[in-house]
Amino acid sequence: MGQAATQPSTDWHLKENAREHHTSKFSSEELIVRRGQAFTITFNGAERPEQNLIFIAETGPKPSKATKTLATFDISSTASKEGWGAVVQSSSASSVSISISSPHNAVIGRYRLSVQSGSSSPQSLGTFVLLFNPWASGDDVFMPNAAECEEYVLEEFGIIFAGNKNHISSFGWNFGQFQGDILNICLAIMDRSLYYRQDPITDVSHRHDPRYLGRVLSAMVNANDDQGVVLGNWSGKYEGGKNPTSWTGSGEILQSWKKSGFKPVKYGQCWVFAAVLTTVLRCLGIPTRTITNFSSAHDADGNLRVDEFYDAEGNHLERGADSVWNFHVWNESWFTRNDLGPSYSGWQVLDATPQEESGGIYQCGPASRHAIKEGEVELDYDGPFVFAEVNADCMYWNYDSATGKKTLIFSKSTEIGASISTKAVGRDARVDVTRDYKYEEGSAKEREIFKKARKKLGLEDKFDPTAPKQEEVEQKPDISGKFKVAGSLEVGKDLSLLLVLENLQSDAKTVNVNMTAWSTLYTRRRVNQIWKDSLSVTLAPKEEKQFPIKIKYPEYQQQLTTDKTIQVTALCHVKDGIQVLVKRNITLDNPAIDIQVLGEAKVNKEVVVEVAFTNPINEEVKDCVLQVEGSDLLQGILELRIPPLKASEKSSTKFKLIPSEAGPKHLLVNFFCDKFADIKTFKMVNVIN
């Protein structure tokens, strides 16, 4: 009798369980399953099931039933509706197959599973990882549309939109949530959060809730407060790290964070934070996508308006903490809001970019998208900040630094929150979701919601557009102006614009115009002055005049940032009238790069890819590097050095891929040299068996 029982050997049925649980894309020797759905294991060396087997599943540092991190369950004839359960599938003299099910609201993470027979001590069967289950109707992240589950949980390729609202551009991103060690890194992120460090038992017990994890992970993806994954840098100088525009996927970032002993990875800007958060949440099973908001407000003082200041020369002044970014990227994740009620379920805004503190740390969301649209800014979490990002009013001031006097030039309520964009389901296309964030710009309903939000924040008195203070009275201008683009907007070419001025009055007007052009970051932060000029003009009654402006490539080449953005302003001083500010943010395009797949792409067979680039400028480009990545097409990142290219010379580079899985896969290419930063493109490669 006294013999110790032999250690049972476990067959986890990895292939079959993975197929049933939509986890086949993970490359793991460990069982990875989704909650609220049964999985099968077989083990031998056990006593017969008549001996009342008891299973123990536990997770976290101090498992307990009270915190739902410990479950003990025996064999029953039917699957449990509520808690954990086990049903015998089949048994023989030496082995038994058991179907184990977990509740729809189980804590997610890595579990230890053991079995106990009679009065003997428990024997370990091994570990498995439990994830959220968007395919199960009882789960908080349940997504009824299968194509959406495929896109927002299983798709490893994404498209991120950038540029500005007049000129939307896009680039590919390799989320890579199923590659290599990413799942383990995502589990490590949860265990390094401030919440876990302060109270690990309570933190783990909350990991059944996508609301909680979304908020915690929005804090952990940025390095502020908690030595999180990515360190932000918006200075335009990126020594000691990688320029944010040079990344093409999350894998390299997450692997670097782990390899360095969890030191923040340098450097990120908004799309990097959003893309890494997408990877982490998709990996854990929460449907997630990236959203780009054009002309995005950063309202630092919570008054739902953004103030911008200009001097008499037309230079944009860095006064006050408010700003408007050409674009900003955040996330939406899909889950129910039991705390708010059914109409607030669905897409929730999360933002990992460290902009403002919430609850004392840099985290943002989840804010119900429906609550934002309806102006219900008091609902958890961070409603006022997200509402302002898409709805704030813009106030443009002339500021005299000698006297400290500010004069309102004009205000605009239709500037912020344009062309809000995300990638289409199952297609490489853009979908506009602006209407899901707000009612039609300029409509009575949209203004009504804006007033409702201000009222909820107690702001009616401070600035009501219907009853402005004296210095905020907007006068009607005598002239109007705009910048028109005349010609192509491409790095390496001269920039041609037209300043169009029109006299709105029936008497002649004399106008002095001060013009400047600055290179900026995508946040519109000014970096280098490129050009300035002034002109005087008399406009006859109702006359319109055009003034051509040319900024030559050599003038801006040295000054341009890697964001390739230029802000042009003209401050028009009308004699005996009010000033008129004309401005335009311009994003230049990089020259094109071309990818060709030479032949058919088959699983485990070599295929040759050719990348071609033609130097478009009249001087040599050197220090040329080509970087290539793509989930299931190649391991890690391929980096190729390319010889210098003379003016107008074409380079053609060939390399080999060995695809590892069939289906539509995406190859991402990034080319950079001394004159061009991060020329990116992607190509869909259809891999066949």
XYZ file of C-alpha atoms in Angstrom:
689
model
C 0.000 0.000 0.000
C 2.638 2.530 1.002
C 4.025 3.074 -2.526
C 3.942 6.623 -3.939
C 1.668 6.838 -6.961
C 3.495 7.250 -10.256
C 3.506 10.730 -11.759
C 0.699 10.765 -14.360
C 1.760 11.606 -17.901
C -0.589 14.040 -19.621
C -1.632 14.245 -23.273
C -2.950 17.779 -23.723
C -4.345 17.108 -27.237
C -2.660 20.327 -28.318
C -3.729 20.217 -31.976
C -7.388 19.312 -31.447
C -7.899 21.695 -28.523
C -6.169 24.552 -30.377
C -8.384 24.015 -33.412
C -11.540 24.092 -31.256
C -10.376 27.148 -29.296
C -9.057 29.295 -32.184
C -5.536 29.134 -30.736
C -3.794 27.202 -33.546
C -1.719 30.258 -34.518
C 0.229 30.176 -31.238
C 3.481 28.267 -31.650
C 3.564 26.719 -28.183
C 4.161 23.345 -26.559
C 1.790 24.442 -23.788
C -1.989 24.107 -23.975
C -3.624 27.482 -24.755
C -7.433 27.536 -24.486
C -10.283 30.020 -24.118
C -12.586 30.333 -21.149
C -16.191 29.122 -21.100
C -15.388 26.285 -23.513
C -14.461 22.658 -22.841
C -11.042 21.160 -23.649
C -9.953 17.529 -23.537
C -6.943 15.983 -21.799
C -5.908 12.370 -21.371
C -3.691 11.123 -18.590
C -2.523 7.682 -17.620
C -1.083 6.268 -14.431
C -4.255 7.429 -12.702
C -6.649 5.331 -10.697
C -9.963 4.475 -12.306
C -12.423 7.389 -12.330
C -14.753 5.499 -9.979
C -12.205 6.489 -7.317
C -13.593 10.040 -7.382
C -10.930 12.106 -9.062
C -10.743 15.701 -7.865
C -9.139 18.349 -10.089
C -7.463 21.496 -8.847
C -6.946 24.506 -11.181
C -5.097 27.454 -9.659
C -3.504 30.699 -10.835
C -1.608 33.594 -9.266
C 0.636 33.787 -6.200
C -1.852 32.801 -3.451
C -4.766 30.966 -5.042
C -8.042 30.940 -3.121
C -11.680 30.172 -3.794
C -12.690 33.575 -2.427
C -10.709 35.376 -5.152
C -11.767 32.828 -7.824
C -8.118 31.950 -8.452
C -8.551 28.396 -7.132
C -11.104 25.870 -8.299
C -11.563 22.288 -7.097
C -14.039 20.165 -9.021
C -14.852 16.520 -9.362
C -16.224 14.447 -12.179
C -19.873 14.901 -13.014
C -22.129 13.441 -15.660
C -22.801 16.801 -17.393
C -20.720 19.919 -17.961
C -21.089 22.606 -15.294
C -23.061 25.713 -16.274
C -21.556 27.901 -13.572
C -18.098 26.971 -12.351
C -15.327 24.626 -13.437
C -16.318 21.072 -14.325
C -15.003 17.735 -15.599
C -16.784 15.032 -17.602
C -15.296 11.639 -18.524
C -15.046 11.244 -22.301
C -13.628 7.714 -22.254
C -11.561 5.516 -19.983
C -9.530 2.309 -20.165
C -7.602 0.270 -17.640
C -4.591 2.571 -17.846
C -5.826 5.993 -18.956
C -8.761 8.366 -18.806
C -9.859 11.188 -21.166
C -11.540 14.095 -19.446
C -13.361 17.122 -20.860
C -12.655 20.113 -18.618
C -14.685 23.313 -18.809
C -14.098 26.711 -17.211
C -16.654 29.430 -16.446
C -17.280 32.306 -18.898
C -15.959 34.766 -16.320
C -12.852 32.820 -15.233
C -9.691 34.755 -14.391
C -7.354 34.589 -17.414
C -3.671 33.690 -17.217
C -1.451 30.648 -16.637
C -3.013 27.885 -14.539
C -1.507 24.914 -12.720
C -3.661 21.801 -13.046
C -3.409 18.851 -10.676
C -5.490 15.793 -9.882
C -6.165 14.054 -6.603
C -7.470 10.552 -6.193
C -9.085 9.535 -2.920
C -6.981 10.581 0.035
C -3.619 10.634 -1.771
C -1.818 13.941 -2.280
C -2.490 15.956 -5.491
C -0.336 15.179 -8.523
C 0.587 17.838 -11.036
C -0.673 17.386 -14.603
C 1.170 20.501 -15.806
C 0.192 24.054 -16.803
C -2.103 25.635 -19.378
C -2.990 29.214 -20.366
C -6.592 30.438 -20.283
C -7.624 33.396 -22.504
C -10.722 35.521 -23.173
C -13.231 33.935 -25.572
C -14.898 36.277 -28.095
C -16.531 33.215 -29.753
C -18.498 32.307 -26.583
C -21.805 34.090 -26.025
C -21.415 34.182 -22.232
C -18.053 36.013 -22.330
C -17.832 39.774 -21.713
C -15.811 40.037 -24.947
C -18.314 38.008 -27.043
C -18.345 39.271 -30.640
C -21.214 37.717 -32.609
C -19.724 38.393 -36.048
C -17.185 35.670 -36.965
C -15.437 37.839 -39.607
C -14.879 40.518 -36.952
C -13.436 37.932 -34.528
C -11.089 36.854 -37.313
C -9.933 40.456 -37.914
C -9.816 41.846 -34.374
C -8.376 38.798 -32.571
C -6.663 36.516 -35.107
C -5.300 38.951 -37.739
C -1.593 39.711 -37.247
C -1.394 42.471 -39.867
C -2.838 45.955 -39.506
C -2.949 49.253 -41.346
C -2.437 52.480 -39.402
C -3.651 55.759 -40.886
C -1.562 58.914 -40.595
C -0.809 62.175 -42.452
C -3.433 64.876 -42.006
C -7.113 65.342 -42.730
C -6.500 66.865 -46.169
C -4.093 64.109 -47.120
C -4.560 60.756 -45.365
C -1.685 58.298 -45.701
C -1.238 54.819 -44.246
C 1.385 52.222 -43.385
C 1.324 48.549 -42.494
C 2.081 47.085 -39.066
C 2.935 43.550 -38.007
C 1.081 42.981 -34.708
C 2.550 39.452 -34.502
C 0.498 38.466 -31.442
C 1.001 34.726 -32.056
C 4.745 34.790 -32.767
C 7.411 33.161 -30.585
C 7.343 34.263 -26.987
C 4.790 37.082 -27.279
C 2.127 35.387 -25.118
C 4.614 34.897 -22.265
C 5.685 38.528 -22.587
C 2.033 39.643 -22.396
C 1.565 37.584 -19.213
C 4.757 39.169 -17.820
C 3.393 42.666 -18.583
C 0.398 41.976 -16.324
C 2.705 40.804 -13.516
C 4.818 43.962 -13.708
C 1.993 46.501 -13.415
C 1.767 48.877 -10.453
C -1.564 47.263 -9.552
C 0.080 43.823 -9.277
C 3.067 45.134 -7.348
C 0.839 46.902 -4.806
C -1.585 44.003 -4.285
C -0.925 40.876 -6.352
C -3.810 38.850 -4.927
C -6.475 41.457 -5.707
C -4.922 42.248 -9.104
C -5.014 38.617 -10.258
C -8.586 38.219 -9.004
C -9.651 41.127 -11.287
C -8.177 39.526 -14.395
C -11.556 38.105 -15.420
C -12.633 41.648 -16.349
C -11.641 43.147 -19.738
C -12.452 46.623 -18.375
C -9.879 46.221 -15.629
C -7.208 44.660 -17.839
C -7.725 47.222 -20.614
C -7.072 50.045 -18.149
C -4.084 48.327 -16.522
C -2.501 47.527 -19.888
C -3.069 51.073 -21.206
C -0.788 52.121 -18.315
C 1.765 49.331 -18.828
C 2.377 49.884 -22.555
C 3.879 53.317 -21.787
C 6.961 53.555 -19.594
C 5.677 56.379 -17.365
C 5.094 55.438 -13.705
C 5.782 51.714 -14.001
C 8.827 50.924 -16.198
C 6.344 49.838 -18.868
C 7.114 48.744 -22.399
C 7.695 51.862 -24.538
C 9.268 55.218 -23.706
C 7.655 58.163 -25.520
C 9.729 60.857 -27.211
C 8.283 63.837 -29.094
C 11.440 65.959 -29.247
C 12.467 65.278 -32.841
C 15.807 63.942 -31.497
C 16.054 60.198 -30.939
C 19.650 59.478 -29.907
C 20.093 56.346 -27.835
C 17.082 54.618 -29.355
C 15.083 54.061 -32.521
C 13.161 56.806 -34.270
C 9.446 56.046 -33.662
C 8.760 56.163 -37.426
C 11.216 53.310 -38.083
C 9.359 50.455 -36.321
C 7.290 48.116 -38.518
C 5.907 45.721 -35.900
C 5.293 45.091 -32.194
C 7.344 41.880 -31.947
C 10.735 43.568 -31.991
C 9.572 46.054 -29.318
C 8.130 43.428 -26.949
C 11.132 41.094 -27.399
C 13.555 43.998 -26.711
C 11.666 44.900 -23.526
C 12.014 41.337 -22.234
C 15.637 40.849 -23.357
C 16.795 44.059 -21.651
C 15.432 42.837 -18.310
C 12.205 44.843 -18.746
C 13.761 48.247 -19.430
C 11.529 50.599 -21.464
C 12.162 50.446 -25.219
C 13.239 53.712 -26.860
C 11.244 55.360 -28.522
C 7.538 55.488 -29.249
C 4.907 57.948 -30.409
C 1.128 57.479 -30.432
C 0.816 54.806 -33.151
C 3.555 52.718 -31.499
C 1.712 52.702 -28.151
C -1.579 51.881 -29.898
C -0.056 49.114 -32.029
C 1.680 47.452 -29.065
C -1.551 47.611 -27.020
C -3.397 46.010 -29.977
C -0.875 43.154 -29.979
C -1.192 42.560 -26.230
C -5.001 42.679 -26.138
C -5.477 40.516 -29.274
C -3.007 38.037 -27.817
C -5.086 37.777 -24.627
C -8.287 37.419 -26.674
C -9.876 40.883 -26.355
C -11.039 42.118 -29.811
C -9.053 45.302 -30.461
C -8.303 47.716 -33.310
C -6.373 50.940 -33.865
C -8.260 54.180 -34.516
C -6.757 57.336 -36.062
C -8.319 60.707 -35.248
C -7.284 63.584 -37.531
C -6.883 67.105 -36.072
C -6.916 65.560 -32.621
C -7.160 67.884 -29.629
C -5.034 67.484 -26.518
C -7.080 69.516 -24.034
C -4.733 69.779 -21.052
C -6.904 71.979 -18.829
C -10.227 70.192 -19.262
C -12.288 73.127 -20.594
C -13.183 71.392 -23.899
C -11.377 73.984 -25.922
C -7.907 74.378 -27.344
C -6.149 77.743 -27.371
C -3.440 78.516 -29.953
C -1.309 81.656 -29.885
C 0.467 83.511 -32.719
C 2.773 86.541 -32.721
C 2.524 89.504 -35.122
C 4.865 87.753 -37.568
C 2.498 84.780 -37.810
C 4.756 82.471 -35.805
C 2.898 79.842 -33.785
C 3.845 80.338 -30.116
C 4.361 77.495 -27.631
C 2.082 78.986 -24.973
C -0.204 76.923 -22.771
C -0.348 73.136 -22.637
C -3.171 72.651 -25.167
C -2.294 71.352 -28.628
C -3.809 69.987 -31.812
C -2.071 67.036 -33.454
C -2.288 66.330 -37.197
C -3.404 62.874 -36.133
C -3.529 60.755 -33.001
C -3.878 56.976 -32.769
C -5.655 55.154 -29.952
C -7.446 51.813 -29.502
C -10.940 50.476 -29.392
C -11.614 47.188 -27.611
C -14.897 45.289 -27.666
C -16.573 44.258 -24.402
C -19.681 44.720 -22.283
C -20.023 47.495 -19.727
C -21.934 45.852 -16.896
C -21.024 48.885 -14.765
C -22.812 51.322 -17.124
C -25.586 49.333 -18.795
C -26.203 47.552 -22.116
C -26.300 50.622 -24.389
C -22.704 51.460 -23.379
C -21.326 48.046 -24.358
C -19.447 47.401 -27.599
C -16.433 49.464 -28.639
C -14.503 51.066 -25.757
C -11.742 53.675 -26.172
C -8.353 52.886 -24.604
C -5.297 55.094 -25.073
C -1.798 54.028 -24.013
C -0.084 57.252 -25.157
C 0.979 59.107 -21.994
C -0.810 62.470 -22.363
C -2.622 63.211 -19.089
C -2.733 61.403 -15.754
C -5.879 59.543 -14.754
C -6.165 58.346 -11.159
C -2.582 59.520 -10.604
C -0.955 57.525 -13.426
C -0.731 57.688 -17.213
C -3.613 55.470 -18.271
C -6.720 56.258 -20.306
C -10.025 54.448 -20.652
C -11.991 52.403 -21.162
C -14.406 55.150 -22.253
C -17.598 53.879 -23.882
C -17.695 55.149 -27.470
C -21.486 55.472 -27.195
C -21.101 57.672 -24.081
C -18.660 59.924 -25.964
C -21.114 60.340 -28.863
C -23.914 61.247 -26.448
C -21.775 63.716 -24.440
C -22.074 61.615 -21.274
C -18.600 62.605 -20.171
C -19.147 61.838 -16.483
C -19.214 58.070 -17.072
C -16.072 55.997 -16.352
C -13.352 56.345 -17.530
C -11.713 59.562 -18.833
C -14.739 60.752 -20.810
C -13.839 64.477 -20.809
C -10.376 63.882 -22.279
C -11.607 61.567 -25.052
C -14.621 63.817 -25.779
C -12.276 66.807 -26.211
C -9.998 64.838 -28.560
C -12.824 64.632 -31.094
C -14.967 67.678 -30.191
C -13.025 70.560 -28.617
C -13.510 74.060 -29.999
C -10.435 75.874 -31.324
C -9.585 79.438 -30.299
C -6.848 81.285 -32.227
C -5.257 84.247 -30.443
C -2.810 86.985 -31.316
C -0.421 87.383 -28.364
C 1.736 90.439 -27.767
C 4.634 89.347 -25.544
C 5.564 92.969 -24.720
C 2.173 93.868 -23.239
C 0.883 90.341 -22.454
C -2.316 91.260 -24.308
C -4.183 88.563 -26.191
C -6.718 89.252 -28.906
C -9.027 86.637 -30.374
C -8.421 86.248 -34.117
C -11.163 83.656 -34.647
C -12.677 80.503 -33.212
C -13.726 77.331 -34.967
C -16.017 74.550 -33.750
C -15.660 72.263 -36.784
C -11.864 71.868 -36.792
C -11.312 68.974 -34.375
C -11.984 65.280 -34.900
C -12.052 64.688 -38.659
C -12.005 61.503 -40.781
C -11.734 59.147 -37.786
C -10.353 56.005 -39.444
C -9.708 52.303 -38.970
C -8.855 49.315 -41.171
C -11.749 47.482 -42.826
C -12.629 43.925 -41.769
C -10.976 41.406 -44.084
C -9.742 44.065 -46.550
C -6.754 46.415 -46.789
C -8.985 49.505 -46.911
C -9.939 52.494 -44.738
C -13.295 52.746 -42.974
C -14.520 56.108 -41.647
C -16.026 55.840 -38.143
C -16.441 59.587 -37.417
C -20.243 59.199 -37.127
C -19.751 56.663 -34.330
C -17.984 59.334 -32.269
C -20.182 62.364 -32.956
C -23.208 63.690 -34.744
C -22.698 65.502 -38.035
C -20.275 68.405 -37.648
C -22.121 71.727 -37.628
C -25.528 70.111 -37.025
C -27.833 71.330 -34.245
C -27.565 67.905 -32.557
C -23.753 68.088 -32.483
C -23.847 71.556 -30.813
C -26.505 70.337 -28.373
C -24.262 67.414 -27.309
C -21.286 69.782 -26.959
C -23.319 72.043 -24.621
C -24.542 68.981 -22.690
C -20.925 67.873 -22.124
C -19.876 71.367 -21.004
C -22.811 71.517 -18.611
C -21.911 68.139 -17.074
C -18.393 69.499 -16.471
C -19.766 72.728 -14.943
C -18.319 74.873 -17.714
C -21.354 76.844 -18.981
C -20.241 80.019 -17.254
C -16.538 79.988 -18.089
C -17.042 80.103 -21.820
C -20.397 79.857 -23.474
C -20.105 80.441 -27.235
C -23.447 82.316 -27.075
C -22.281 84.791 -24.423
C -18.555 85.542 -24.855
C -16.497 87.781 -22.621
C -15.301 91.124 -23.978
C -11.913 89.928 -25.234
C -13.603 86.918 -26.833
C -15.971 88.864 -29.063
C -15.325 87.693 -32.582
C -15.470 90.433 -35.184
C -16.246 89.815 -38.817
C -13.078 89.900 -40.941
C -12.809 92.105 -44.031
C -10.856 89.556 -46.025
C -10.615 85.777 -46.255
C -7.596 83.695 -47.129
C -6.492 80.150 -47.801
C -3.442 78.215 -48.964
C -3.884 76.029 -52.028
C -1.473 73.271 -53.026
C -0.166 73.715 -56.571
C 1.808 70.630 -57.577
C 2.932 67.431 -55.908
C 3.631 67.063 -52.184
C 6.699 64.856 -52.296
C 9.974 64.803 -50.389
C 12.707 65.712 -52.881
C 10.516 68.073 -54.930
C 9.949 71.821 -54.587
C 6.854 72.775 -52.602
C 4.475 74.995 -54.616
C 1.564 76.758 -52.914
C -0.824 79.597 -53.693
C -1.911 82.104 -51.070
C -5.433 83.159 -52.098
C -6.739 86.395 -50.567
C -10.247 87.733 -51.160
C -11.679 91.100 -50.212
C -15.138 90.483 -48.727
C -16.037 94.222 -48.583
C -17.208 96.730 -51.189
C -14.319 99.150 -50.542
C -10.599 98.607 -51.238
C -8.448 97.071 -48.486
C -4.711 97.337 -47.877
C -3.184 94.219 -46.374
C 0.296 93.505 -44.994
C 1.019 89.779 -44.883
C 3.731 88.066 -42.784
C 4.364 84.474 -43.883
C 6.401 81.703 -42.277
C 6.977 78.004 -42.911
C 8.256 75.697 -40.187
C 9.100 72.028 -40.144
C 7.048 70.334 -37.431
C 6.393 66.992 -35.793
C 3.029 65.333 -36.426
C 1.958 66.934 -33.111
C 2.473 70.312 -34.863
C 5.310 71.089 -32.531
C 7.618 73.469 -34.437
C 11.196 72.293 -34.958
C 13.000 74.451 -37.566
C 12.080 77.587 -39.470
C 12.333 76.857 -43.194
C 11.239 80.099 -44.823
C 9.748 83.522 -44.214
C 8.510 86.303 -46.434
C 6.169 89.273 -46.391
C 4.097 91.129 -48.927
C 1.825 94.171 -49.135
C -1.210 94.233 -51.345
C -4.234 96.400 -52.049
C -7.352 94.440 -52.889
C -10.038 96.204 -54.927
C -13.661 95.736 -53.754
C -14.617 92.011 -53.812
C -11.313 91.212 -55.574
C -9.557 87.862 -55.225
C -5.781 87.636 -55.791
C -3.412 84.681 -55.835
C 0.222 84.828 -54.745
C 2.461 81.913 -55.761
C 4.855 80.604 -53.090
C 7.716 78.255 -53.854
C 9.879 76.596 -51.204
C 12.714 74.781 -52.936
C 13.846 71.276 -51.850
C 17.360 72.452 -50.810
C 15.671 75.081 -48.571
C 13.701 72.518 -46.580
C 15.778 69.338 -46.989
C 18.023 69.844 -43.930
C 15.161 71.172 -41.773
C 12.522 68.512 -42.440
C 11.690 66.113 -39.591
C 11.127 62.399 -40.185
C 7.380 63.160 -39.838
C 7.764 65.108 -43.134
C 5.363 67.826 -41.932
C 5.454 71.578 -42.617
C 3.191 74.275 -41.191
C 2.697 77.364 -43.366
C 1.064 80.446 -41.831
C 0.170 83.900 -43.137
C -0.909 86.523 -40.630
C -2.725 89.245 -42.572
C -2.840 92.703 -40.979
C -5.715 94.581 -42.597
C -5.436 98.372 -42.354
C -8.143 99.601 -39.925
C -9.522 96.049 -39.698
C -8.992 92.869 -37.718
C -6.197 90.386 -38.347
C -6.809 87.281 -40.391
C -4.840 84.081 -39.795
C -4.356 81.700 -42.724
C -2.647 78.399 -42.002
C -2.132 74.984 -43.494
C -0.439 71.835 -42.252
C 1.221 69.933 -45.054
C 2.440 66.347 -44.950
C 4.863 65.357 -47.692
C 4.823 61.901 -49.256
C 7.928 59.764 -49.560
C 8.893 58.517 -53.031
C 7.486 55.117 -53.970
C 9.054 51.717 -53.391
C 7.915 48.603 -55.205
C 7.661 44.928 -54.086
C 7.285 42.000 -56.492
C 6.966 38.341 -55.498
C 8.684 36.336 -58.252
C 6.719 33.111 -58.554
C 4.237 31.272 -56.361
C 4.535 31.400 -52.581
C 4.169 27.890 -51.109
C 4.460 26.604 -47.548
C 8.059 25.563 -46.678
C 9.306 26.424 -50.198
C 11.729 29.221 -51.070
C 10.281 32.155 -53.010
C 12.239 35.184 -54.277
C 11.056 38.731 -53.581
C 12.365 41.807 -55.412
C 12.248 45.325 -53.956
C 12.925 48.266 -56.315
C 13.610 51.915 -55.479
C 14.542 54.800 -57.775
C 16.440 57.766 -56.313
C 14.230 60.744 -57.304
C 16.644 63.572 -56.427
C 19.599 65.155 -58.210
C 22.200 63.950 -55.734
C 23.571 60.675 -54.447
C 21.835 58.913 -51.569
C 23.894 56.725 -49.261
C 23.693 54.661 -46.024
C 20.762 52.798 -47.583
C 19.125 50.014 -45.538
C 16.173 47.765 -46.349
C 14.268 46.130 -43.462
C 11.722 43.378 -44.070
C 9.321 41.585 -41.715
C 6.107 39.600 -41.900
C 4.436 37.013 -39.663
C 4.546 33.472 -41.146
C 6.764 34.676 -44.027
C 10.092 35.063 -42.245
C 11.494 34.818 -38.723
C 12.296 38.141 -37.061
C 13.529 41.051 -39.160
C 15.717 40.813 -42.253
C 18.088 43.778 -42.693
C 19.902 44.360 -45.997
C 22.482 47.050 -46.741
C 22.198 48.619 -50.195
C 25.026 50.409 -52.075
C 24.757 54.195 -52.632
C 22.490 55.345 -55.479
C 23.433 58.142 -57.877
C 20.864 60.733 -59.013
C 17.897 58.978 -60.720
C 19.556 55.554 -60.319
C 17.316 52.530 -59.687
C 18.227 49.828 -57.189
C 16.816 46.340 -57.230
C 17.299 44.039 -54.230
C 16.358 40.355 -54.136
C 15.960 38.112 -51.101
C 14.350 34.749 -50.294
C 11.404 33.889 -48.068
C 10.272 30.502 -46.781
C 6.586 30.879 -45.777
C 5.573 28.720 -42.796
C 1.769 28.875 -43.061
C -0.836 29.073 -45.848
C -3.265 31.950 -46.332
C -3.071 35.689 -47.044
C 0.110 37.014 -45.368
C 1.619 40.505 -45.432
C 5.206 41.461 -46.135
C 6.283 44.832 -44.685
C 9.221 46.754 -46.117
C 10.975 49.823 -44.706
C 13.719 51.573 -46.720
C 15.810 54.413 -45.318
C 18.955 56.328 -46.290
C 20.673 59.629 -45.505
C 18.107 61.705 -47.486
C 14.880 59.760 -46.897
C 13.519 58.435 -43.623
C 11.384 55.325 -43.451
C 9.869 54.775 -46.881
C 7.338 52.072 -46.072
C 5.159 49.764 -48.082
C 3.513 46.362 -47.715
C 2.357 43.600 -49.998
C -0.175 40.843 -49.497
C 1.353 37.452 -50.334
C -1.102 34.608 -50.864
C 0.653 31.482 -49.578
C -0.645 28.127 -50.840
C -0.009 24.629 -49.505
